[in-house]
Coordinates of C-alpha atoms in Angstrom, one line a residue:
X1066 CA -48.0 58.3 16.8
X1067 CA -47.0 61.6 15.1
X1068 CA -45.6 61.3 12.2
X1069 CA -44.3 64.9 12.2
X1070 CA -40.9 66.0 12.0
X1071 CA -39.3 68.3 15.2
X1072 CA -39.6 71.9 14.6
X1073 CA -35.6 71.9 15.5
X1074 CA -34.8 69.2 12.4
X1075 CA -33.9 70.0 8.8
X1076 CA -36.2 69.3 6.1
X1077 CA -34.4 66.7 4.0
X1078 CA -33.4 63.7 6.7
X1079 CA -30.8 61.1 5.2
X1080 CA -32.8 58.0 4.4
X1081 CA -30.8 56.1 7.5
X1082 CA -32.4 58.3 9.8
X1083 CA -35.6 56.5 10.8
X1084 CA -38.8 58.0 12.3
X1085 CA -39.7 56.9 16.0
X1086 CA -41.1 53.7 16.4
X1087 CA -39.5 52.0 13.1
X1088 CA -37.4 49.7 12.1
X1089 CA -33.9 50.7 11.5
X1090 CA -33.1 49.2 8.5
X1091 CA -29.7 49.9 8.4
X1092 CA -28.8 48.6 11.9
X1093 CA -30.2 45.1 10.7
X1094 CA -28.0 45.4 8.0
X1095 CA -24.6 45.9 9.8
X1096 CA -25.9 43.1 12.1
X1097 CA -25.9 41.1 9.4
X1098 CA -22.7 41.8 7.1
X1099 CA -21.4 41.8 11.1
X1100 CA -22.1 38.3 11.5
X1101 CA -21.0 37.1 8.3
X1102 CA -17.8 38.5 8.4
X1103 CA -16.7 37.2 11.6
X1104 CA -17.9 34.1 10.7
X1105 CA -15.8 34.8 7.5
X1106 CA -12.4 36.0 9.0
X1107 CA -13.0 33.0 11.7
X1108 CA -12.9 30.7 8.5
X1109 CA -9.7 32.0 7.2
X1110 CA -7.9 31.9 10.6
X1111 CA -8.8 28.3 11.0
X1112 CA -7.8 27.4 7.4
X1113 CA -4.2 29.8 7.5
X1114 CA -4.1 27.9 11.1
X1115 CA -4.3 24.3 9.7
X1116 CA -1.5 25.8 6.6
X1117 CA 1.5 23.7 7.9
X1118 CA -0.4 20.0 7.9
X1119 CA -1.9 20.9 4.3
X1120 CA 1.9 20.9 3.6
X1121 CA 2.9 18.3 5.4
X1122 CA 0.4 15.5 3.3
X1123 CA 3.0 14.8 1.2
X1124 CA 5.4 14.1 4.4
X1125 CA 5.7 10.8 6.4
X1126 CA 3.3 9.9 9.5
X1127 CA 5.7 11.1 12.1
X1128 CA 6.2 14.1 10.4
X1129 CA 2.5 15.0 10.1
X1130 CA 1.7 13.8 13.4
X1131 CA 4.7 16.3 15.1
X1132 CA 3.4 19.1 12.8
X1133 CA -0.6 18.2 13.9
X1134 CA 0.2 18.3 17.7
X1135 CA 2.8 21.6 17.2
X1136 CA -0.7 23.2 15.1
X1137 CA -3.3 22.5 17.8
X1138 CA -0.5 23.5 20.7
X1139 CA -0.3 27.1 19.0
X1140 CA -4.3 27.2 18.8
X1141 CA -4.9 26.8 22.1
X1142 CA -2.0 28.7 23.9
X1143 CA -2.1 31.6 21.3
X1144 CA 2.0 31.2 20.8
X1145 CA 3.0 31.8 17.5
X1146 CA 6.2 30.0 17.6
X1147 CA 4.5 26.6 17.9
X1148 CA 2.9 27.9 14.1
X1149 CA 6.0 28.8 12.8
X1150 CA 7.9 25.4 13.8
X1151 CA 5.0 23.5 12.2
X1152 CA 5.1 25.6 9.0
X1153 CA 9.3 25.5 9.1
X1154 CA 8.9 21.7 9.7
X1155 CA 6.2 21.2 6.6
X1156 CA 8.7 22.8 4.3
X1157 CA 11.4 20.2 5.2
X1158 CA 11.1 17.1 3.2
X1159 CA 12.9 14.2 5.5
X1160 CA 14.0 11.6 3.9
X1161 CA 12.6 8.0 4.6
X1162 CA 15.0 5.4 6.2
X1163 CA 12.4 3.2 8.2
X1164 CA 10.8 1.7 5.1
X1165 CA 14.0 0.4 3.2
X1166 CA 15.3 -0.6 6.9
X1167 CA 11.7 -2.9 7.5
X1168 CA 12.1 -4.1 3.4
X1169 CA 15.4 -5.5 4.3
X1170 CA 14.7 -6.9 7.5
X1171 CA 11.4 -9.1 6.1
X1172 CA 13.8 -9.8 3.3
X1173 CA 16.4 -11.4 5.9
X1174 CA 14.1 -12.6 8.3
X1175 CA 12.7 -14.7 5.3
X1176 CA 15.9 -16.0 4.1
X1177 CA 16.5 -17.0 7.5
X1178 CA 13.5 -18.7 8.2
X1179 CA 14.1 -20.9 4.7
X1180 CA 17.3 -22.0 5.9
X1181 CA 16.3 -23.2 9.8
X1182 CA 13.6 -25.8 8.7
X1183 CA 13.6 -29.0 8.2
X1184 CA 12.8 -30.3 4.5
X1185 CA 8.5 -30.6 4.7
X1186 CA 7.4 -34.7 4.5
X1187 CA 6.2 -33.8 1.0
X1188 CA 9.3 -32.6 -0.2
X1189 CA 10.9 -36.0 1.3
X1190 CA 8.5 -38.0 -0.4
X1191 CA 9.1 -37.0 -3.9
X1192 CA 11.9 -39.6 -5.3
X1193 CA 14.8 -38.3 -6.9
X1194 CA 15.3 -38.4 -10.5
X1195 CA 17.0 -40.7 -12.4
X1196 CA 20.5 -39.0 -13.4
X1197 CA 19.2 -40.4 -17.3
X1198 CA 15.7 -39.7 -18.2
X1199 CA 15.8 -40.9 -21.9
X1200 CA 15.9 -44.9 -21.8
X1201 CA 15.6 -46.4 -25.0
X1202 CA 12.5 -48.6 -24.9
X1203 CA 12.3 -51.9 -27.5
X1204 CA 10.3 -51.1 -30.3
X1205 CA 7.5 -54.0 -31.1
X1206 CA 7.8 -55.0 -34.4
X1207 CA 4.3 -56.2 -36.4
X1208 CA 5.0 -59.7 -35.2
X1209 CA 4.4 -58.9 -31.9
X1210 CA 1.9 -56.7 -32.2
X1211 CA -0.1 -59.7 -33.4
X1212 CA 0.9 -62.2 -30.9
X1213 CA -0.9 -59.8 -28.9
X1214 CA -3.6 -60.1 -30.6
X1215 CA -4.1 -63.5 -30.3

């Protein structure tokens, strides 16, 4: 191939401007910063997507669950007001009223349960004590001791 420039072309070409039969350096380029930056902006929609249930960690399990399935409902129909409940939901803080409610109710169910069985046979074994522990016991005197001796 020629390497010759047209007779209709100016002398000084931009250096962008390949010659026939090259590679075009500059298309592979912009293929590449292309592909990176959708690949980019694809990254930040899917992390400013998932926004509301990185707020919601500090939430409880029914809160994070609601905001979860109101996140992946707004992903797939494209409606933005599923997003924006989810992100108005992780800002609310709700308070907890199922764990004191379960606390009590093992505490009671407990108590309960103490109170309906019959003593174990172990515990009805055990004799009562006497109502006076301290019994004065004879002292031996030396006398004794050496009749037992003997």
């Amino acid at each position: 191939m020629d390497n010759q420039i047209h007779p209709v072309a100016i002398d000084h070409l931009p250096p962008f401007i390949t010659a026939p039969g090259q590679t075009d350096i500059l298309f592979n380029v912009m293929v590449v910063v292309l592909i990176v930056m959708i690949l980019l902006l694809g990254a930040f929609y899917f992390r400013l997507h998932a926004l509301p249930e990185r707020m919601a960690h500090r939430a409880n399990r029914t809160q994070i669950e609601i905001i979860g399935v109101l996140a992946l409902i707004s992903l797939f129909t494209h409606n933005h007001l599923f997003w924006i409940a989810g992100l108005l939901l992780a800002m609310v803080q709700f308070p907890d009223f199922r764990t004191p409610a379960v606390s009590i109710a093992d505490s009671l169910s407990r108590i309960a349960s103490r109170y309906d069985q019959p003593p174990s046979p172990e515990q009805a074994a055990v004799p009562a004590a006497p109502e006076n522990p301290v019994v004065a016991q004879p002292q031996q005197t030396s006398q004794s001791v050496s009749d037992e001796k003997a």
